[in-house]
Short mmCIF file of C-alpha atoms in Angstrom, two decimals:
data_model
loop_
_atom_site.label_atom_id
_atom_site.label_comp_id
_atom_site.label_asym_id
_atom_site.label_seq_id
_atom_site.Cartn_x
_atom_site.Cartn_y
_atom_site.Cartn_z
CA UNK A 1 -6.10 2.61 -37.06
CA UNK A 2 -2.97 3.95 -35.98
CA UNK A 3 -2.96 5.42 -32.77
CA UNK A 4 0.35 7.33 -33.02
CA UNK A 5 0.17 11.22 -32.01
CA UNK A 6 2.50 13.87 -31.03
CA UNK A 7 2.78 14.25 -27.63
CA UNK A 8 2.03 18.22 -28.28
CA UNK A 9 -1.79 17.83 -29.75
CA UNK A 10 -2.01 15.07 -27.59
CA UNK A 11 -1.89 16.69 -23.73
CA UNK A 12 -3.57 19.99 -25.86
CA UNK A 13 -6.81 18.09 -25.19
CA UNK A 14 -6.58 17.99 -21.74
CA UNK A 15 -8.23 21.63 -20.80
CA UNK A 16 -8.17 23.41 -17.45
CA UNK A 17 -10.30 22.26 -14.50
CA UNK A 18 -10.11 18.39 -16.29
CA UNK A 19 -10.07 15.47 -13.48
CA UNK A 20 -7.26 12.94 -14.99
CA UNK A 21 -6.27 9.39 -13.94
CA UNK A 22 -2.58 9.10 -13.46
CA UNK A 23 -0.58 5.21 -13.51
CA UNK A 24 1.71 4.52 -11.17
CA UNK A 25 2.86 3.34 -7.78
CA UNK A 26 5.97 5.91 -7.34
CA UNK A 27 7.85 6.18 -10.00
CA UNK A 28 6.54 2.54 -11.34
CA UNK A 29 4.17 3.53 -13.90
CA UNK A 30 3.99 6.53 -13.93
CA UNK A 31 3.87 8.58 -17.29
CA UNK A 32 6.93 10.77 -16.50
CA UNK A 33 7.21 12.65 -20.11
CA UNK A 34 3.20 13.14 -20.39
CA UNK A 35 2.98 14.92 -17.18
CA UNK A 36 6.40 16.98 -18.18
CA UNK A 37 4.11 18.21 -21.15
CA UNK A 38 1.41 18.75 -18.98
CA UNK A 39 2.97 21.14 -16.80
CA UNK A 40 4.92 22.92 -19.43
CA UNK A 41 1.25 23.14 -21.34
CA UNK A 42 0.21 25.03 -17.86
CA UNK A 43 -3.46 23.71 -17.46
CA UNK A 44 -4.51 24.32 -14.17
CA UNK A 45 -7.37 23.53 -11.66
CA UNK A 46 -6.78 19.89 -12.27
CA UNK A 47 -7.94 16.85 -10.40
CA UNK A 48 -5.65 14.21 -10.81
CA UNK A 49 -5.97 10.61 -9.38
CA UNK A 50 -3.17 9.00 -8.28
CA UNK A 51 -2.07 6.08 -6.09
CA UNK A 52 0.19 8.31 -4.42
CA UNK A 53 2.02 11.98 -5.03
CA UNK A 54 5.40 10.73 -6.78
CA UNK A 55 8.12 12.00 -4.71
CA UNK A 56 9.02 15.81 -4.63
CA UNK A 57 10.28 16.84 -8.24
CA UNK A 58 9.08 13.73 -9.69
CA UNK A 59 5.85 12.88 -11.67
CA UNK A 60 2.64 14.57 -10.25
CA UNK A 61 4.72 16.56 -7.54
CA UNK A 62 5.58 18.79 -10.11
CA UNK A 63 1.76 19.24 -11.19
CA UNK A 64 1.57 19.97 -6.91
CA UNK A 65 4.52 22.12 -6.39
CA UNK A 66 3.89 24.49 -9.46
CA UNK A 67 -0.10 24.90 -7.76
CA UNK A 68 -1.83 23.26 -10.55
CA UNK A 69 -3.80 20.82 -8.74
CA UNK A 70 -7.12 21.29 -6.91
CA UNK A 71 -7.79 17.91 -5.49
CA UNK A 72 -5.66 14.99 -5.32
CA UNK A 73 -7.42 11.32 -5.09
CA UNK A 74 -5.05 8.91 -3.78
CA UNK A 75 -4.33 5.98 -0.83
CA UNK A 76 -1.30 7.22 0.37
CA UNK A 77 1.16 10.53 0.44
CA UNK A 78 3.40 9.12 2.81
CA UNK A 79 6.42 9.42 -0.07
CA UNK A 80 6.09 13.36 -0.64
CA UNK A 81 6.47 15.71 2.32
CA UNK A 82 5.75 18.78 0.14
CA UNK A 83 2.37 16.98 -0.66
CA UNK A 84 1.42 16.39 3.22
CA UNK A 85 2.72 20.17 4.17
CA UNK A 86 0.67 21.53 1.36
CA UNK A 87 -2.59 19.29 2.22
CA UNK A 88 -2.19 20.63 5.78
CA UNK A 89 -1.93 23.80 4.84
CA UNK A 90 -5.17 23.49 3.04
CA UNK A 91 -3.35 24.59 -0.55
CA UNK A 92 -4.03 21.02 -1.65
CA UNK A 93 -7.34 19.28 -1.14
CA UNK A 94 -6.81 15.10 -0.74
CA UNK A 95 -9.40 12.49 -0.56
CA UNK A 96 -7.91 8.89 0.42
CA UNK A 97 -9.91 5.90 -0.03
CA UNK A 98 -8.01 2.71 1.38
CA UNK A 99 -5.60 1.44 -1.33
CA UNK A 100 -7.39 -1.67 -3.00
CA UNK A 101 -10.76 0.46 -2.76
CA UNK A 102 -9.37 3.07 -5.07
CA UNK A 103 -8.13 0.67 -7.49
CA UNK A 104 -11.79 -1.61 -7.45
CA UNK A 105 -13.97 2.04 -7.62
CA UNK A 106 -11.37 2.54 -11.17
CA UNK A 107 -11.67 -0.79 -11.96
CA UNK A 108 -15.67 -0.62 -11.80
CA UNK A 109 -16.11 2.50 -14.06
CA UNK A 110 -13.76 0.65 -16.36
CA UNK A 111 -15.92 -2.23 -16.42
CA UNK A 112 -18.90 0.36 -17.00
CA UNK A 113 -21.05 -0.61 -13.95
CA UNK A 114 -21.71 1.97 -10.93
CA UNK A 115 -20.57 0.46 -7.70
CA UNK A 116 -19.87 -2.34 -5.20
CA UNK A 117 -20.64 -3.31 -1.79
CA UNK A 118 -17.43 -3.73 0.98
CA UNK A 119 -17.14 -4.53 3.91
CA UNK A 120 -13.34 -2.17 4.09
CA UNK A 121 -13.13 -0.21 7.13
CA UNK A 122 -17.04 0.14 7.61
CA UNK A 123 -16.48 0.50 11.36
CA UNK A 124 -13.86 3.25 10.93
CA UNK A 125 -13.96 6.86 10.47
CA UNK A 126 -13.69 7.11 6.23
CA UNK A 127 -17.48 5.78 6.81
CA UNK A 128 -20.32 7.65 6.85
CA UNK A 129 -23.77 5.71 8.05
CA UNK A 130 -25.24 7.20 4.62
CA UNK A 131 -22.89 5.01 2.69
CA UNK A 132 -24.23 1.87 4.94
CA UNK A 133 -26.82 -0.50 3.19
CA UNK A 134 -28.48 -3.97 4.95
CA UNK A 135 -27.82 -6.80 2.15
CA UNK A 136 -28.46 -10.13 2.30
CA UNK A 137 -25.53 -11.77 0.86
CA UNK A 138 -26.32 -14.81 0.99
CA UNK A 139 -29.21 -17.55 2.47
CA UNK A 140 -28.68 -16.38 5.96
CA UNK A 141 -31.78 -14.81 7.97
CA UNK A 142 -29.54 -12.02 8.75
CA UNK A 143 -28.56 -9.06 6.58
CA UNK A 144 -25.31 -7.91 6.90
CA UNK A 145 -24.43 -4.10 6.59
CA UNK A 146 -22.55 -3.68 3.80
CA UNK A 147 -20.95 -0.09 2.71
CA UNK A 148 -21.69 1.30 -0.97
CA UNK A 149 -18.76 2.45 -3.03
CA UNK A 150 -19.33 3.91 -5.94
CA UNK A 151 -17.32 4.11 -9.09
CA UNK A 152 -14.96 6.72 -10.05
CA UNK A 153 -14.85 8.06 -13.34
CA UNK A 154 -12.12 10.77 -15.28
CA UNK A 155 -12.13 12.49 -18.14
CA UNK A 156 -8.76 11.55 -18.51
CA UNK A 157 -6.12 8.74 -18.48
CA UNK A 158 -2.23 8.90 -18.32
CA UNK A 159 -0.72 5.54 -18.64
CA UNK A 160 2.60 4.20 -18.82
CA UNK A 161 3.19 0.59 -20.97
CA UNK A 162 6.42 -1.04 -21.40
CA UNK A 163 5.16 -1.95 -24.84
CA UNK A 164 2.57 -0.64 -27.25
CA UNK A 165 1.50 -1.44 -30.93
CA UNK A 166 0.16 1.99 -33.44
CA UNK A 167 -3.38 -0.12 -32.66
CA UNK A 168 -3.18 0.69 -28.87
CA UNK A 169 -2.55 -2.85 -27.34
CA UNK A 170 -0.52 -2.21 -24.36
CA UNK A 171 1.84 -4.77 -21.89
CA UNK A 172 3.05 -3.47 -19.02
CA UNK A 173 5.82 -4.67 -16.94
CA UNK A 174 6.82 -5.43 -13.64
CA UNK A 175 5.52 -3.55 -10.49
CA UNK A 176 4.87 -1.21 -13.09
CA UNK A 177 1.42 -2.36 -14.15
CA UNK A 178 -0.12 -1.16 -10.70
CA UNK A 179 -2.96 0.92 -11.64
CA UNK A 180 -2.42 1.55 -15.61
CA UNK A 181 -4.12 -1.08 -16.81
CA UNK A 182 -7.34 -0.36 -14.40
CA UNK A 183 -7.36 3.31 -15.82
CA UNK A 184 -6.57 2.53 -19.13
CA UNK A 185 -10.24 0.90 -18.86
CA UNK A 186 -11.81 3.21 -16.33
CA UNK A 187 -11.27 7.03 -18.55
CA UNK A 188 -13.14 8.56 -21.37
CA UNK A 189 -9.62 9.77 -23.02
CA UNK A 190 -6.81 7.19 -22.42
CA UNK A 191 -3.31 9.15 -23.70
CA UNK A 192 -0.27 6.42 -23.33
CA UNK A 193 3.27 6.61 -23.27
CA UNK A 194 5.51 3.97 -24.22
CA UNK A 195 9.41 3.69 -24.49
CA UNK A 196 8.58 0.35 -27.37
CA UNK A 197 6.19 0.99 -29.99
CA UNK A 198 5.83 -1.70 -32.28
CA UNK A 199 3.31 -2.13 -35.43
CA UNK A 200 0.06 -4.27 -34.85
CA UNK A 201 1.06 -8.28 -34.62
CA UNK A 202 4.26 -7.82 -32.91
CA UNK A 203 2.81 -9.05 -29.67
CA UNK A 204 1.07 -12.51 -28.93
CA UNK A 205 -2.03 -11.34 -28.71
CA UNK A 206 -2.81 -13.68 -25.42
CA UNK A 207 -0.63 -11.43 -23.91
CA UNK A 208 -1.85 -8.18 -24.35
CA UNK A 209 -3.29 -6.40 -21.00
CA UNK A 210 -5.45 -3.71 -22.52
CA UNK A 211 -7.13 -4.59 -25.74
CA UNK A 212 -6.73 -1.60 -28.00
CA UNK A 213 -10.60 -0.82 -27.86
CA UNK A 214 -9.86 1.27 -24.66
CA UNK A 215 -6.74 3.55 -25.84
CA UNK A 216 -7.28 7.38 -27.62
CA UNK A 217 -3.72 7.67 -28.34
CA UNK A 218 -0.07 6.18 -28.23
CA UNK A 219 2.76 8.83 -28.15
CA UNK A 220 6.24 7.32 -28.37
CA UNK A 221 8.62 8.82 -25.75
CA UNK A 222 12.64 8.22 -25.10
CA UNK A 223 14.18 7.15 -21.63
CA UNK A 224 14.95 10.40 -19.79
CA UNK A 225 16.27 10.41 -16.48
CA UNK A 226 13.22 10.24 -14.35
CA UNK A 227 13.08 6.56 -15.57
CA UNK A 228 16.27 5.47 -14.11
CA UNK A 229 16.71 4.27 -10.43
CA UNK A 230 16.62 6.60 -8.05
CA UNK A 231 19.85 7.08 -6.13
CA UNK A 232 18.69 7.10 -2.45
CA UNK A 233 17.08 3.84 -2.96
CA UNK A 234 19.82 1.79 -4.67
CA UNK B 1 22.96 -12.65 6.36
CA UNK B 2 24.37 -9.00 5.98
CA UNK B 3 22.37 -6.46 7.58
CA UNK B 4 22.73 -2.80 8.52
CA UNK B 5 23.32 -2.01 12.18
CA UNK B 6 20.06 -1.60 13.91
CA UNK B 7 19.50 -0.36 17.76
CA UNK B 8 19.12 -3.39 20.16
CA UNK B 9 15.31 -2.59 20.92
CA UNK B 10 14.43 -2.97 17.08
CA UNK B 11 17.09 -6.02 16.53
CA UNK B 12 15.05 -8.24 19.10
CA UNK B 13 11.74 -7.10 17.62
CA UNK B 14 12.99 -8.32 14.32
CA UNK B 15 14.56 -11.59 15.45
CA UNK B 16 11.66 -12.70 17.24
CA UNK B 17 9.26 -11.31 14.51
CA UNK B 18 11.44 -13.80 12.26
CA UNK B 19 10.35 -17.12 13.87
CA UNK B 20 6.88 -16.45 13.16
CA UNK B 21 7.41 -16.48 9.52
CA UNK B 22 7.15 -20.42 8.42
CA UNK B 23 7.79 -22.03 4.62
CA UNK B 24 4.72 -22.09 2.48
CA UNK B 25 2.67 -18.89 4.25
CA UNK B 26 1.61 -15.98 1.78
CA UNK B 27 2.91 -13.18 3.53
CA UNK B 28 2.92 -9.13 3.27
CA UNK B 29 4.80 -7.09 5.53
CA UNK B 30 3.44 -3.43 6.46
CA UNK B 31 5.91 -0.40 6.23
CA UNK B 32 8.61 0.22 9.04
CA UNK B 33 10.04 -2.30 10.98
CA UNK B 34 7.66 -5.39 9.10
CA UNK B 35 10.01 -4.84 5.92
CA UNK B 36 12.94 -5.40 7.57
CA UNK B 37 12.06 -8.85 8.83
CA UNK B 38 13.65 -10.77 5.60
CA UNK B 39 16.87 -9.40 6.69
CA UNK B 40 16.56 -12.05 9.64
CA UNK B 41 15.42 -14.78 7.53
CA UNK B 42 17.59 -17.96 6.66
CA UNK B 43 18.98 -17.02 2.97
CA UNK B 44 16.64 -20.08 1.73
CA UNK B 45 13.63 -18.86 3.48
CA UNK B 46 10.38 -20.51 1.67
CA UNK B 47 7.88 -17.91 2.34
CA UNK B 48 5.86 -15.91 -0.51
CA UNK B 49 6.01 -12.16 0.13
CA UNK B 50 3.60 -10.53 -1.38
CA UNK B 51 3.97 -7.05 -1.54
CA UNK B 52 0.55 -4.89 -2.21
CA UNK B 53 1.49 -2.58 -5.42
CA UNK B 54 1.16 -5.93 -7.53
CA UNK B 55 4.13 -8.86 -6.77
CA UNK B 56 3.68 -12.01 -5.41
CA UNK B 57 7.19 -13.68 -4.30
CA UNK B 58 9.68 -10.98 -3.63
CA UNK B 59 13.30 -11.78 -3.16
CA UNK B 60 15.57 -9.97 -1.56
CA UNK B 61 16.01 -5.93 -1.65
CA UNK B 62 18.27 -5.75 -4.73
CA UNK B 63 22.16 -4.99 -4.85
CA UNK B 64 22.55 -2.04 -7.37
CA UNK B 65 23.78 -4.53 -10.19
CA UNK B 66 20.55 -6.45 -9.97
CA UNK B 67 17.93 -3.30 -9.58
CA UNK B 68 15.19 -2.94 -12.05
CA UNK B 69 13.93 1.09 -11.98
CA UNK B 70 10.06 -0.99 -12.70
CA UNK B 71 10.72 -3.08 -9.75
CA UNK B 72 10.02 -1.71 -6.06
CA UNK B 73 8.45 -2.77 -2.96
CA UNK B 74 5.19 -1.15 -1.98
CA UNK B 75 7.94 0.70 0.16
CA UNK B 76 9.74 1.82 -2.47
CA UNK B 77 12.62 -0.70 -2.32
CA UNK B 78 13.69 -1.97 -5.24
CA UNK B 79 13.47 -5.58 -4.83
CA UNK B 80 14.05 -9.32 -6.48
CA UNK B 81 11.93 -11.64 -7.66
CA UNK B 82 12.11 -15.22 -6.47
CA UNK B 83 11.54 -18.12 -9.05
CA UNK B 84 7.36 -18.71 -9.14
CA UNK B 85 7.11 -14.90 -8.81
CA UNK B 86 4.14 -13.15 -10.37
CA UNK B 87 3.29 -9.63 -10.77
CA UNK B 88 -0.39 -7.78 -11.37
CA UNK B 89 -2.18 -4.99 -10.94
CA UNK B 90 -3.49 -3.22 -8.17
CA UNK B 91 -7.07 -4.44 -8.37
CA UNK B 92 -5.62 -8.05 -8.37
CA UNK B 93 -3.26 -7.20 -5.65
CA UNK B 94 -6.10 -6.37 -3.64
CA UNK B 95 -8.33 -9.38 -4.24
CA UNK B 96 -5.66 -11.59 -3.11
CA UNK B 97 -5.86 -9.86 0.42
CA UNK B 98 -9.29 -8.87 0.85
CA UNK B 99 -10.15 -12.59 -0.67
CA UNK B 100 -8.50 -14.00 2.43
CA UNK B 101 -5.44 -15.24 0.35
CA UNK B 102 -2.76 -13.59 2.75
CA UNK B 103 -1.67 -16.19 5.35
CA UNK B 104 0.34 -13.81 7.95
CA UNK B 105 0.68 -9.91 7.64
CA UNK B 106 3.00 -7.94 10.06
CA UNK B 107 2.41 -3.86 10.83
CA UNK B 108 3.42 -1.53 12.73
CA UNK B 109 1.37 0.41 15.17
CA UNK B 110 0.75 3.72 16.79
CA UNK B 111 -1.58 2.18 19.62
CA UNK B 112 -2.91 -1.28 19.66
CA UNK B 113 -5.20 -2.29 22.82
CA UNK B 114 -6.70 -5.34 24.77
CA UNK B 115 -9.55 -6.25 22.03
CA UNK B 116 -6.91 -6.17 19.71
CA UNK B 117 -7.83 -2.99 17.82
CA UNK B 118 -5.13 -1.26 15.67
CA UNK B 119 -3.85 2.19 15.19
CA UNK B 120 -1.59 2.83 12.67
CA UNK B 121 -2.76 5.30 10.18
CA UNK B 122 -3.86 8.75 11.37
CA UNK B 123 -2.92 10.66 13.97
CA UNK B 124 -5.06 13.64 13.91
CA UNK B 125 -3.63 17.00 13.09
CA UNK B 126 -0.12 15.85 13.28
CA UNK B 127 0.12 12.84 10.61
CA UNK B 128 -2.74 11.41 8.11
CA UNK B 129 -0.45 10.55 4.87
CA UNK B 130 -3.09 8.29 3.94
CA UNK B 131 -5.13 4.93 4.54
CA UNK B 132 -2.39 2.64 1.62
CA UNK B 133 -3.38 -0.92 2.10
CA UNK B 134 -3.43 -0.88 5.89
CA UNK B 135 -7.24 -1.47 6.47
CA UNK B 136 -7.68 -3.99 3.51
CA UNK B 137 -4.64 -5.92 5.65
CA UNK B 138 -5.54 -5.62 8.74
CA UNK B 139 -9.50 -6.59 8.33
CA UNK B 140 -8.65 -9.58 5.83
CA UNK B 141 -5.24 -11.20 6.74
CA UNK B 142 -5.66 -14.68 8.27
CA UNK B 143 -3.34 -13.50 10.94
CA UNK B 144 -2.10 -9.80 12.00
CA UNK B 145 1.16 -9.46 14.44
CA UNK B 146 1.87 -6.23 15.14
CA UNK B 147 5.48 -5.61 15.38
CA UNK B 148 6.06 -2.35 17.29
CA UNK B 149 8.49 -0.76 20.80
CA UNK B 150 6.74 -1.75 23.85
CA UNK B 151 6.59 1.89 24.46
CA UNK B 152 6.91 5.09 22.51
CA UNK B 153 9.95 7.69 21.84
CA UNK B 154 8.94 9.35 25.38
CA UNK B 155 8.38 6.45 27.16
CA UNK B 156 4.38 6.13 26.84
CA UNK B 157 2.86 2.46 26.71
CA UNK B 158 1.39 2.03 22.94
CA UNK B 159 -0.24 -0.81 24.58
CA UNK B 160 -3.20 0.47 25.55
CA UNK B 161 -6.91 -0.28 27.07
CA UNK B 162 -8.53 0.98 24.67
CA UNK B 163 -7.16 2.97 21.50
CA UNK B 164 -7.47 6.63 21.29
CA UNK B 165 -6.11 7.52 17.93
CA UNK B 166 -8.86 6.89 14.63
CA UNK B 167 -8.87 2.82 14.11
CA UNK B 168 -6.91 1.14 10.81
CA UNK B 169 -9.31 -1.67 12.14
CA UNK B 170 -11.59 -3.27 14.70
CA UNK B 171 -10.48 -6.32 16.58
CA UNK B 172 -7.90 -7.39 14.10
CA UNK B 173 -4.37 -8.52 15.90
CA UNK B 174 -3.53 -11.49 16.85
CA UNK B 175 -0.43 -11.56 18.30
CA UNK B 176 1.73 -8.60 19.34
CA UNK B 177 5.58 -8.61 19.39
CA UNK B 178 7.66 -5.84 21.31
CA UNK B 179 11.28 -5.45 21.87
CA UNK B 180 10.27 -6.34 25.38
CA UNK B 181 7.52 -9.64 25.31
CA UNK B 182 5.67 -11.35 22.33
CA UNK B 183 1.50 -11.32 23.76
CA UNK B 184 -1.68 -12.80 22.30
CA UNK B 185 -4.71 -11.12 21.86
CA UNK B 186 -7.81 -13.90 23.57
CA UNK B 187 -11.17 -13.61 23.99
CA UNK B 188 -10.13 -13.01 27.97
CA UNK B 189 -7.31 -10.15 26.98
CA UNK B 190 -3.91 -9.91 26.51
CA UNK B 191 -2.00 -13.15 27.49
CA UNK B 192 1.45 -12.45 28.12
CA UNK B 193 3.33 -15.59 26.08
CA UNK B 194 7.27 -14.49 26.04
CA UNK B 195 9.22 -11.77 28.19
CA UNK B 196 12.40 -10.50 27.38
CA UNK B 197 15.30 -11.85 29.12
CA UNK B 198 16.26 -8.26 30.99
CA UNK B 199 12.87 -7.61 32.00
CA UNK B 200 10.37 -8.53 34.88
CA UNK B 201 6.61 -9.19 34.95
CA UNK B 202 6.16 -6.71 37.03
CA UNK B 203 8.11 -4.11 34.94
CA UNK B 204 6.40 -5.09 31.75
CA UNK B 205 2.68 -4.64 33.00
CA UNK B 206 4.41 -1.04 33.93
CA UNK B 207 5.07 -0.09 30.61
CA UNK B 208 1.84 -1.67 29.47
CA UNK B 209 -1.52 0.45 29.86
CA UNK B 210 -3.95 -2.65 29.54
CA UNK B 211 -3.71 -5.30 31.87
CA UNK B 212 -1.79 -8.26 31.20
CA UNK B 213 -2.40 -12.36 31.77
CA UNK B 214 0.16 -13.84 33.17
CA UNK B 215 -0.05 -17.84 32.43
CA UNK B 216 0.91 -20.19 35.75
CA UNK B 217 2.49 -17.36 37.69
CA UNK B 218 2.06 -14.47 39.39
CA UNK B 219 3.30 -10.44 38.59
CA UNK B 220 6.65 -11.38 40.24
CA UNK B 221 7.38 -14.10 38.69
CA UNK B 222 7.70 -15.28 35.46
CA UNK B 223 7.69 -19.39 35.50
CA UNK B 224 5.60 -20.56 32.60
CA UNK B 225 6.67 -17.29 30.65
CA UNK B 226 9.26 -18.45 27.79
CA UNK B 227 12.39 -16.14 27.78
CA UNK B 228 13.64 -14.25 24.67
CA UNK B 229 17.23 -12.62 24.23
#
């Protein structure tokens, strides 16, 4: 049962052309040292869902910058310039879904079902009348038209937890949970990194986030730079 | 409070955008000038900000001795926590707002018009980084102000008839607050409910596109019209 790997056989798995969940909101979250391996692995063609693109030289902009990403799934770019010149360009291909959309289509293949029914920006143009169903929702006479989302599914998960045990249990911390815990759920491989590995027992178990069930593998990584605050912030 | 020198146009947006923000709302405040409100706020404010990548009850933007690299804004800052603070994930996050649970939200705009559509997301082959939480906010919040210049960098209204720029969402503002008057969006238009103290009526429906509602007066004068500095 213990979940340890090396970070080495553990990114090894992830082959070309993959489509991989990434935590995070910034640099919140996200699993700085997996990605590092990633790009140093070189897999390319990747899809890689993301909140947003990490700011240039950090995280996933790496992944971007060194052209190893095909399509980027995310709510908002806004924080990486390279990202928006390259998606203009047409180098990088994005698909945004509005924020708490992206998270609930995770959150649904996590929770194994298919889709849900919104009402989120059905009158703009991310709509297409294809996605529009009439539902009655509830004993009114009138249906209402409601848009189908569907679930999104990876092959992959990257997740950052402040804590860990060798079983998998994860905690996360602080604005830092974000989407981890939804993708820890929502992928068929689920690779995490943690600062605090602990054995099995060393958490109250009431507090766990993601029950262990959901988690491949655990690799213990050290504090490295990209962790620390960011100087143009502070 | 300390704050960083800000130009007089954005100042008087903020100040005014301040008074609307009363103890006990649930409150998230949109990217740009909406984040800076807090830096007009009493130091013992009682508001809950909730900020959309997972925190309910931010404090203030922390001092370097205080900042947590796991703690930010959904604007990057890295922030406080307030006592009663909670944080969650982004699923959560999002309940909260499209569940009706967020009292008063303030954005920004590129063009907001007479039915109280919004603008503030795309602008087609020029700017599109993305939809973040704006629609879910502006289609759920109990209230929307949009906090915004009266007019643009070149001197355009953003006020407009109708909106040309890709909608965030429908009929959504309620009240819209401008370095130069503070109007509601009603079911008859745009009702014109404070002017700025070095502007007249007349001047502000010219640097407005849609037509504005004037209560108890008429475009030259201003009776009826509360003044703000």
């Amino acid at each position: 049962m213990n979940k340890q790997k090396e970070i080495t056989e553990t990114i090894a798995k992830i082959p070309s052309g993959a489509t991989v969940m990434v935590g995070g909101f910034g640099s919140p979250g996200t699993p700085f040292t997996l990605l590092d391996e990633l790009l140093r692995q070189g897999q390319d063609r990747l899809t890689l869902i993301k909140n947003d693109a990490n700011e240039p030289g950090y995280g996933i902009a790496k992944l971007i910058e060194a052209d190893r990403v095909d399509t980027l799934i995310a709510s908002h770019i806004g924080l990486n310039r390279q990202a928006v010149g390259r998606m203009n360009s047409g180098q990088l291909r994005v698909e945004f879904y509005p924020q708490g959309i992206l998270a609930e289509k995770i959150r649904t293949a996590g929770a194994g079902l298919f889709g849900f029914l919104s009402d989120i920006g059905i009158e703009t143009e991310i709509t297409d009348p294809s996605q529009i169903i009439e539902w009655q929702v509830d004993k009114s006479v009138t249906k209402r038209k409601l848009k189908v989302e569907t679930a999104l599914h990876a092959d992959f998960a990257l997740i950052h937890a402040a804590r860990a045990d060798h079983f998998g249990n994860l905690i996360y911390t602080d604005s830092a949970i974000n989407f981890n815990p939804l993708m820890a759920m929502a992928a068929e491989n689920v690779f995490v990194e943690t600062f605090d590995l602990q054995a099995p027992g060393a958490f109250p178990p009431e507090q766990i986030h993601t029950p262990f069930a959901f988690v491949s593998t655990v690799v213990q990584v050290d504090l490295s730079p990209e962790y620390e605050l960011m100087e143009h912030y502070v | 409070m300390s704050k960083p020198e800000r130009p007089v146009r954005t100042e008087r947006i903020l100040l005014r955008a301040a008074q609307e923000i009363k103890s006990g709302l649930v409150i998230n405040l949109g990217i740009g000038l909406p984040t800076l409100v807090p830096d007009y706020l009493p130091d013992d404010f009682d508001a809950l900000i909730h900020s959309e990548n997972g925190i309910l009850g931010c404090g203030p933007i922390a001092k370097r001795a205080q900042a947590r690299a796991s703690l930010i804004d959904a604007a990057g800052h890295y922030v406080t926590l307030r006592s009663g603070s909670s944080c969650f994930d982004s699923s959560v996050s999002f309940s909260m707002i499209r569940r009706g649970r967020i009292d008063l939200c303030m954005l920004g705009a590129f063009e907001v018009d007479q039915s109280g559509n919004l603008a503030n997301w795309k602008i087609p082959g020029k700017l599109s980084p993305g939809i973040g939480g704006a629609m879910e906010l502006a289609q759920k919040a109990k209230r929307l102000i949009v906090l915004s210049t009266h007019t643009d960098k070149h001197g355009r209204p953003k006020i407009l008839e109708r909106c040309r720029l890709p909608l965030t969402a429908p009929v959504c503002v309620n009240r819209i607050i401008t370095d130069e008057a503070v109007i509601d969006v009603t079911p008859d238009g745009l009702l014109v409910q404070e002017i700025a103290e070095n502007i007249s009526a007349e001047e502000l429906q010219n640097h407005t596109e849609a037509n504005l509602i004037f209560p108890k007066t008429n475009l030259t004068g201003t009776s009826g019209v509360r003044r703000f500095k």
